[in-house]
Structures are given as structure tokens and as C-alpha cells.
Amino acid sequence: MMLSLIWAGMILTGVIYGALTGNLGAVSNGFVEGSKDAVSMCITMLGVLSFWSGMMEIAKQAGVIRSMTKVIQPFVSFMFPNIPKNHQCREYITTNIIANILGLGWAATPPGLKAMEELSNLETERGHGSGLASDEMCTFLVLNISSLQLIPMNIIAYRSEYGSSNPTMIVGPAILATLASTVAGIIYCKIAVCRRER
């Protein structure tokens, strides 16, 4: 609701300012151009989404995701030591992490939501159904937001759509930036959990 009011206020301010300064035609042109760009971007992102969702499904069927899941299980155990080894949420967490590492934020969302649901169920099983987020939920959220990305597909698609001569030039800086944010997130989570357990 609040976000809708903010956007409505910004649009109204722009229209009023355009009318007062005699630039209402430019405002109208901006609406038309913006709408055209939005549709074009949606089509581009739909193509990227379709391609990488298909690749993820192929990787899943070929057993690549299962192999990658085994590789990152030690990391998941380090970050979530209180989650039982055979709990369903581990699979969702690892799938979410893998999708984020591959830069597939849209493919990471469904397993991310499922992971949160399973973590909530785990809290209920433990008898802590207070409605508050658990340490595991907070840790997962921080990891999800700060996620390391090896292939920032969204940014590459945006750069390509807006005429970048080298859309993939962002890969190196993106790896460094997301690596730094992930390391910072891991350190923060570990310190926060240790303080709570004291």
C-alpha cells in the first residue's frame, strides 16, 4: 500500500511539474517511451528466464544439481548446524543457493519460499511456534540477499537490452562484489547467532 502511494505521488508530481513548466508534451512522450521500454525489457527477460529455467531443469534431470548439492552440503551444515541432516529444507536451501550462484534469481525464488516454509515447520516441530523468525530463517534470508553470483544473468540482460558493447564485462566486478557481500553476511550471521546463544 505504502509503495503504491509513493509511486502515485511521484507520477502525480511529475505530471504537475511538467504542466507548470510547459513540458507536458515531454511528460506524455516519457510515458509512451517508458511503456515501450518496459514491454521490450519484459520480452528480453522472458527469453532469458525461459532459457535458464530450461537449463536448470536439464541440469536437474542430468543429476548436475544433485552433484552440486553434495558439494555445498558442508557449507550448508556450517551455516545451519541445528537443521537435521535429512530434513527437507536442506534440499530447498541448497537449490536456492545454487540458483543464486548461477545468477538465476527468478529460479531461486520458489525453492527459497519452500525453504522458509519448511524452516517455519521445523520451528513448530521444536515447539517454538511463536511467529518470530528463527536464527536459521534470518541466516537463510541474509545468504539469499547477499548471494555470491558467478553469472549475473539479470544485469547482463539489462546491459544487452540497453545497448552495451560488452554486456558480460560486469561478470568480474559482480563476482568480487557478491563475494564480499556473502563473506560479510556469513560473518555477521555467525556473530549474531553466537551472541544470541550466550
PDB file of C-alpha atoms in Angstrom:
ATOM      1  CA  MET A   1       0.000   0.000   0.000  1.00  0.00           C
ATOM      2  CA  MET A   2       2.721   2.460   1.017  1.00  0.00           C
ATOM      3  CA  LEU A   3       4.782   1.677  -2.096  1.00  0.00           C
ATOM      4  CA  SER A   4       1.727   2.284  -4.309  1.00  0.00           C
ATOM      5  CA  LEU A   5       1.205   5.674  -2.659  1.00  0.00           C
ATOM      6  CA  ILE A   6       4.874   6.591  -3.182  1.00  0.00           C
ATOM      7  CA  TRP A   7       4.732   5.685  -6.885  1.00  0.00           C
ATOM      8  CA  ALA A   8       1.413   7.509  -7.341  1.00  0.00           C
ATOM      9  CA  GLY A   9       2.877  10.576  -5.639  1.00  0.00           C
ATOM     10  CA  MET A  10       5.963  10.529  -7.871  1.00  0.00           C
ATOM     11  CA  ILE A  11       3.866  10.233 -11.045  1.00  0.00           C
ATOM     12  CA  LEU A  12       1.496  12.991  -9.926  1.00  0.00           C
ATOM     13  CA  THR A  13       4.412  15.273  -9.017  1.00  0.00           C
ATOM     14  CA  GLY A  14       5.985  14.694 -12.432  1.00  0.00           C
ATOM     15  CA  VAL A  15       2.742  15.481 -14.273  1.00  0.00           C
ATOM     16  CA  ILE A  16       2.094  18.638 -12.218  1.00  0.00           C
ATOM     17  CA  TYR A  17       5.687  19.823 -12.630  1.00  0.00           C
ATOM     18  CA  GLY A  18       5.515  19.158 -16.391  1.00  0.00           C
ATOM     19  CA  ALA A  19       2.267  21.124 -16.651  1.00  0.00           C
ATOM     20  CA  LEU A  20       3.618  24.084 -14.638  1.00  0.00           C
ATOM     21  CA  THR A  21       6.853  24.282 -16.654  1.00  0.00           C
ATOM     22  CA  GLY A  22       5.178  23.846 -20.022  1.00  0.00           C
ATOM     23  CA  ASN A  23       6.706  20.403 -20.609  1.00  0.00           C
ATOM     24  CA  LEU A  24       3.539  18.327 -20.533  1.00  0.00           C
ATOM     25  CA  GLY A  25       4.337  17.031 -24.029  1.00  0.00           C
ATOM     26  CA  ALA A  26       7.690  15.716 -22.801  1.00  0.00           C
ATOM     27  CA  VAL A  27       5.912  14.012 -19.889  1.00  0.00           C
ATOM     28  CA  SER A  28       3.496  12.332 -22.322  1.00  0.00           C
ATOM     29  CA  ASN A  29       6.392  11.234 -24.538  1.00  0.00           C
ATOM     30  CA  GLY A  30       8.153   9.880 -21.448  1.00  0.00           C
ATOM     31  CA  PHE A  31       5.103   7.752 -20.594  1.00  0.00           C
ATOM     32  CA  VAL A  32       4.986   6.333 -24.122  1.00  0.00           C
ATOM     33  CA  GLU A  33       8.762   5.672 -24.305  1.00  0.00           C
ATOM     34  CA  GLY A  34       8.810   4.199 -20.808  1.00  0.00           C
ATOM     35  CA  SER A  35       5.929   1.865 -21.621  1.00  0.00           C
ATOM     36  CA  LYS A  36       7.658   0.735 -24.827  1.00  0.00           C
ATOM     37  CA  ASP A  37      10.937   0.114 -22.969  1.00  0.00           C
ATOM     38  CA  ALA A  38       9.098  -1.815 -20.239  1.00  0.00           C
ATOM     39  CA  VAL A  39       7.442  -4.148 -22.766  1.00  0.00           C
ATOM     40  CA  SER A  40      10.739  -4.644 -24.610  1.00  0.00           C
ATOM     41  CA  MET A  41      12.553  -5.424 -21.352  1.00  0.00           C
ATOM     42  CA  CYS A  42       9.830  -7.891 -20.311  1.00  0.00           C
ATOM     43  CA  ILE A  43      10.203  -9.747 -23.612  1.00  0.00           C
ATOM     44  CA  THR A  44      14.001  -9.848 -23.213  1.00  0.00           C
ATOM     45  CA  MET A  45      13.789 -11.082 -19.623  1.00  0.00           C
ATOM     46  CA  LEU A  46      11.153 -13.653 -20.570  1.00  0.00           C
ATOM     47  CA  GLY A  47      13.566 -15.111 -23.124  1.00  0.00           C
ATOM     48  CA  VAL A  48      16.417 -15.211 -20.595  1.00  0.00           C
ATOM     49  CA  LEU A  49      14.120 -16.678 -17.939  1.00  0.00           C
ATOM     50  CA  SER A  50      12.842 -19.374 -20.297  1.00  0.00           C
ATOM     51  CA  PHE A  51      16.339 -20.334 -21.429  1.00  0.00           C
ATOM     52  CA  TRP A  52      17.874 -20.588 -17.950  1.00  0.00           C
ATOM     53  CA  SER A  53      14.837 -22.237 -16.379  1.00  0.00           C
ATOM     54  CA  GLY A  54      15.127 -24.874 -19.102  1.00  0.00           C
ATOM     55  CA  MET A  55      18.858 -25.216 -18.423  1.00  0.00           C
ATOM     56  CA  MET A  56      18.150 -25.651 -14.714  1.00  0.00           C
ATOM     57  CA  GLU A  57      15.611 -28.379 -15.485  1.00  0.00           C
ATOM     58  CA  ILE A  58      18.093 -30.152 -17.789  1.00  0.00           C
ATOM     59  CA  ALA A  59      20.785 -29.884 -15.095  1.00  0.00           C
ATOM     60  CA  LYS A  60      18.342 -31.302 -12.553  1.00  0.00           C
ATOM     61  CA  GLN A  61      17.377 -34.227 -14.796  1.00  0.00           C
ATOM     62  CA  ALA A  62      21.047 -34.928 -15.619  1.00  0.00           C
ATOM     63  CA  GLY A  63      21.972 -35.066 -11.943  1.00  0.00           C
ATOM     64  CA  VAL A  64      24.149 -31.937 -12.038  1.00  0.00           C
ATOM     65  CA  ILE A  65      22.081 -30.203  -9.334  1.00  0.00           C
ATOM     66  CA  ARG A  66      22.306 -33.314  -7.148  1.00  0.00           C
ATOM     67  CA  SER A  67      26.100 -33.350  -7.541  1.00  0.00           C
ATOM     68  CA  MET A  68      26.347 -29.642  -6.751  1.00  0.00           C
ATOM     69  CA  THR A  69      24.098 -30.173  -3.730  1.00  0.00           C
ATOM     70  CA  LYS A  70      26.559 -32.731  -2.329  1.00  0.00           C
ATOM     71  CA  VAL A  71      29.428 -30.293  -2.893  1.00  0.00           C
ATOM     72  CA  ILE A  72      27.822 -27.466  -0.915  1.00  0.00           C
ATOM     73  CA  GLN A  73      26.363 -29.641   1.866  1.00  0.00           C
ATOM     74  CA  PRO A  74      29.374 -28.961   4.151  1.00  0.00           C
ATOM     75  CA  PHE A  75      28.726 -25.215   3.749  1.00  0.00           C
ATOM     76  CA  VAL A  76      25.009 -25.707   4.498  1.00  0.00           C
ATOM     77  CA  SER A  77      25.924 -27.748   7.606  1.00  0.00           C
ATOM     78  CA  PHE A  78      28.324 -24.988   8.704  1.00  0.00           C
ATOM     79  CA  MET A  79      25.699 -22.272   8.275  1.00  0.00           C
ATOM     80  CA  PHE A  80      22.755 -24.309   9.626  1.00  0.00           C
ATOM     81  CA  PRO A  81      24.203 -26.706  12.227  1.00  0.00           C
ATOM     82  CA  ASN A  82      20.863 -27.137  14.028  1.00  0.00           C
ATOM     83  CA  ILE A  83      18.947 -28.401  10.990  1.00  0.00           C
ATOM     84  CA  PRO A  84      18.750 -32.238  10.935  1.00  0.00           C
ATOM     85  CA  LYS A  85      20.816 -33.845   8.170  1.00  0.00           C
ATOM     86  CA  ASN A  86      17.819 -35.421   6.427  1.00  0.00           C
ATOM     87  CA  HIS A  87      15.376 -32.512   6.771  1.00  0.00           C
ATOM     88  CA  GLN A  88      13.533 -31.435   3.616  1.00  0.00           C
ATOM     89  CA  CYS A  89      14.504 -27.766   3.995  1.00  0.00           C
ATOM     90  CA  ARG A  90      18.161 -28.640   3.283  1.00  0.00           C
ATOM     91  CA  GLU A  91      17.266 -29.560  -0.298  1.00  0.00           C
ATOM     92  CA  TYR A  92      15.375 -26.314  -0.806  1.00  0.00           C
ATOM     93  CA  ILE A  93      18.185 -24.263   0.741  1.00  0.00           C
ATOM     94  CA  THR A  94      20.841 -25.850  -1.472  1.00  0.00           C
ATOM     95  CA  THR A  95      18.701 -25.451  -4.617  1.00  0.00           C
ATOM     96  CA  ASN A  96      18.174 -21.789  -3.763  1.00  0.00           C
ATOM     97  CA  ILE A  97      21.904 -21.221  -3.187  1.00  0.00           C
ATOM     98  CA  ILE A  98      22.837 -22.954  -6.466  1.00  0.00           C
ATOM     99  CA  ALA A  99      20.288 -20.925  -8.457  1.00  0.00           C
ATOM    100  CA  ASN A 100      21.578 -17.692  -6.904  1.00  0.00           C
ATOM    101  CA  ILE A 101      25.209 -18.592  -7.614  1.00  0.00           C
ATOM    102  CA  LEU A 102      24.257 -19.132 -11.264  1.00  0.00           C
ATOM    103  CA  GLY A 103      22.563 -15.705 -11.277  1.00  0.00           C
ATOM    104  CA  LEU A 104      19.057 -17.145 -11.655  1.00  0.00           C
ATOM    105  CA  GLY A 105      17.216 -15.078  -9.058  1.00  0.00           C
ATOM    106  CA  TRP A 106      13.804 -15.941 -10.546  1.00  0.00           C
ATOM    107  CA  ALA A 107      14.597 -19.673 -10.383  1.00  0.00           C
ATOM    108  CA  ALA A 108      15.825 -19.240  -6.789  1.00  0.00           C
ATOM    109  CA  THR A 109      12.531 -17.783  -5.556  1.00  0.00           C
ATOM    110  CA  PRO A 110      10.328 -20.947  -5.472  1.00  0.00           C
ATOM    111  CA  PRO A 111      12.854 -23.077  -3.506  1.00  0.00           C
ATOM    112  CA  GLY A 112      13.544 -20.049  -1.298  1.00  0.00           C
ATOM    113  CA  LEU A 113       9.873 -19.775  -0.361  1.00  0.00           C
ATOM    114  CA  LYS A 114       9.687 -23.534   0.206  1.00  0.00           C
ATOM    115  CA  ALA A 115      12.802 -23.386   2.401  1.00  0.00           C
ATOM    116  CA  MET A 116      11.217 -20.667   4.552  1.00  0.00           C
ATOM    117  CA  GLU A 117       8.035 -22.713   4.825  1.00  0.00           C
ATOM    118  CA  GLU A 118       9.969 -25.811   5.906  1.00  0.00           C
ATOM    119  CA  LEU A 119      12.052 -23.785   8.382  1.00  0.00           C
ATOM    120  CA  SER A 120       8.815 -22.477   9.884  1.00  0.00           C
ATOM    121  CA  ASN A 121       7.527 -26.070  10.132  1.00  0.00           C
ATOM    122  CA  LEU A 122      10.788 -27.062  11.805  1.00  0.00           C
ATOM    123  CA  GLU A 123      10.283 -24.358  14.422  1.00  0.00           C
ATOM    124  CA  THR A 124       6.760 -25.648  15.059  1.00  0.00           C
ATOM    125  CA  GLU A 125       8.138 -29.203  15.450  1.00  0.00           C
ATOM    126  CA  ARG A 126      10.599 -27.882  18.018  1.00  0.00           C
ATOM    127  CA  GLY A 127       7.731 -26.237  19.915  1.00  0.00           C
ATOM    128  CA  HIS A 128       8.888 -22.687  19.148  1.00  0.00           C
ATOM    129  CA  GLY A 129       5.916 -21.631  17.024  1.00  0.00           C
ATOM    130  CA  SER A 130       5.933 -18.039  18.318  1.00  0.00           C
ATOM    131  CA  GLY A 131       5.580 -16.427  14.909  1.00  0.00           C
ATOM    132  CA  LEU A 132       9.079 -14.942  15.172  1.00  0.00           C
ATOM    133  CA  ALA A 133      11.808 -15.672  12.638  1.00  0.00           C
ATOM    134  CA  SER A 134      14.301 -18.283  13.839  1.00  0.00           C
ATOM    135  CA  ASP A 135      18.095 -17.963  13.593  1.00  0.00           C
ATOM    136  CA  GLU A 136      18.006 -20.323  10.599  1.00  0.00           C
ATOM    137  CA  MET A 137      15.381 -18.182   8.838  1.00  0.00           C
ATOM    138  CA  CYS A 138      17.388 -14.999   9.388  1.00  0.00           C
ATOM    139  CA  THR A 139      20.614 -16.679   8.256  1.00  0.00           C
ATOM    140  CA  PHE A 140      18.946 -18.027   5.121  1.00  0.00           C
ATOM    141  CA  LEU A 141      17.495 -14.602   4.310  1.00  0.00           C
ATOM    142  CA  VAL A 142      20.907 -12.923   4.679  1.00  0.00           C
ATOM    143  CA  LEU A 143      22.542 -15.574   2.463  1.00  0.00           C
ATOM    144  CA  ASN A 144      19.789 -15.212  -0.107  1.00  0.00           C
ATOM    145  CA  ILE A 145      20.130 -11.422  -0.286  1.00  0.00           C
ATOM    146  CA  SER A 146      23.943 -11.299  -0.249  1.00  0.00           C
ATOM    147  CA  SER A 147      24.353 -14.308  -2.534  1.00  0.00           C
ATOM    148  CA  LEU A 148      27.554 -14.917  -4.471  1.00  0.00           C
ATOM    149  CA  GLN A 149      26.854 -14.769  -8.221  1.00  0.00           C
ATOM    150  CA  LEU A 150      29.177 -16.278 -10.792  1.00  0.00           C
ATOM    151  CA  ILE A 151      26.956 -15.324 -13.749  1.00  0.00           C
ATOM    152  CA  PRO A 152      24.817 -12.187 -13.091  1.00  0.00           C
ATOM    153  CA  MET A 153      22.281 -13.016 -15.795  1.00  0.00           C
ATOM    154  CA  ASN A 154      19.838 -10.212 -14.924  1.00  0.00           C
ATOM    155  CA  ILE A 155      22.458  -7.470 -15.207  1.00  0.00           C
ATOM    156  CA  ILE A 156      23.901  -8.974 -18.394  1.00  0.00           C
ATOM    157  CA  ALA A 157      20.397  -8.997 -19.915  1.00  0.00           C
ATOM    158  CA  TYR A 158      19.776  -5.383 -18.868  1.00  0.00           C
ATOM    159  CA  ARG A 159      23.119  -4.241 -20.281  1.00  0.00           C
ATOM    160  CA  SER A 160      22.446  -6.080 -23.527  1.00  0.00           C
ATOM    161  CA  GLU A 161      18.953  -4.579 -23.817  1.00  0.00           C
ATOM    162  CA  TYR A 162      20.257  -1.037 -23.349  1.00  0.00           C
ATOM    163  CA  GLY A 163      22.978  -1.338 -25.980  1.00  0.00           C
ATOM    164  CA  SER A 164      26.138  -2.166 -24.026  1.00  0.00           C
ATOM    165  CA  SER A 165      29.022  -3.031 -26.354  1.00  0.00           C
ATOM    166  CA  ASN A 166      30.232  -5.678 -23.882  1.00  0.00           C
ATOM    167  CA  PRO A 167      27.369  -6.822 -21.599  1.00  0.00           C
ATOM    168  CA  THR A 168      29.478  -9.536 -19.927  1.00  0.00           C
ATOM    169  CA  MET A 169      32.130  -7.063 -18.736  1.00  0.00           C
ATOM    170  CA  ILE A 170      30.173  -6.899 -15.467  1.00  0.00           C
ATOM    171  CA  VAL A 171      30.978 -10.533 -14.582  1.00  0.00           C
ATOM    172  CA  GLY A 172      34.338  -9.874 -12.834  1.00  0.00           C
ATOM    173  CA  PRO A 173      33.173  -6.918 -10.712  1.00  0.00           C
ATOM    174  CA  ALA A 174      29.921  -8.749  -9.889  1.00  0.00           C
ATOM    175  CA  ILE A 175      31.825 -11.808  -8.606  1.00  0.00           C
ATOM    176  CA  LEU A 176      34.030  -9.600  -6.392  1.00  0.00           C
ATOM    177  CA  ALA A 177      31.097  -7.555  -5.083  1.00  0.00           C
ATOM    178  CA  THR A 178      28.865 -10.541  -4.332  1.00  0.00           C
ATOM    179  CA  LEU A 179      31.778 -12.491  -2.819  1.00  0.00           C
ATOM    180  CA  ALA A 180      32.427  -9.572  -0.451  1.00  0.00           C
ATOM    181  CA  SER A 181      28.739  -9.283   0.450  1.00  0.00           C
ATOM    182  CA  THR A 182      28.449 -13.041   1.029  1.00  0.00           C
ATOM    183  CA  VAL A 183      31.535 -13.172   3.267  1.00  0.00           C
ATOM    184  CA  ALA A 184      30.227 -10.149   5.219  1.00  0.00           C
ATOM    185  CA  GLY A 185      26.821 -11.846   5.553  1.00  0.00           C
ATOM    186  CA  ILE A 186      28.357 -15.113   6.802  1.00  0.00           C
ATOM    187  CA  ILE A 187      30.498 -13.303   9.395  1.00  0.00           C
ATOM    188  CA  TYR A 188      27.540 -11.223  10.568  1.00  0.00           C
ATOM    189  CA  CYS A 189      25.251 -14.279  10.895  1.00  0.00           C
ATOM    190  CA  LYS A 190      27.819 -16.264  12.863  1.00  0.00           C
ATOM    191  CA  ILE A 191      28.496 -13.374  15.247  1.00  0.00           C
ATOM    192  CA  ALA A 192      24.764 -12.678  15.719  1.00  0.00           C
ATOM    193  CA  VAL A 193      23.932 -16.342  16.418  1.00  0.00           C
ATOM    194  CA  CYS A 194      26.862 -16.693  18.864  1.00  0.00           C
ATOM    195  CA  ARG A 195      25.693 -13.620  20.775  1.00  0.00           C
ATOM    196  CA  ARG A 196      22.128 -14.942  20.988  1.00  0.00           C
ATOM    197  CA  GLU A 197      23.304 -18.321  22.303  1.00  0.00           C
ATOM    198  CA  ARG A 198      25.285 -16.782  25.165  1.00  0.00           C
TER     199      ARG A 198
END
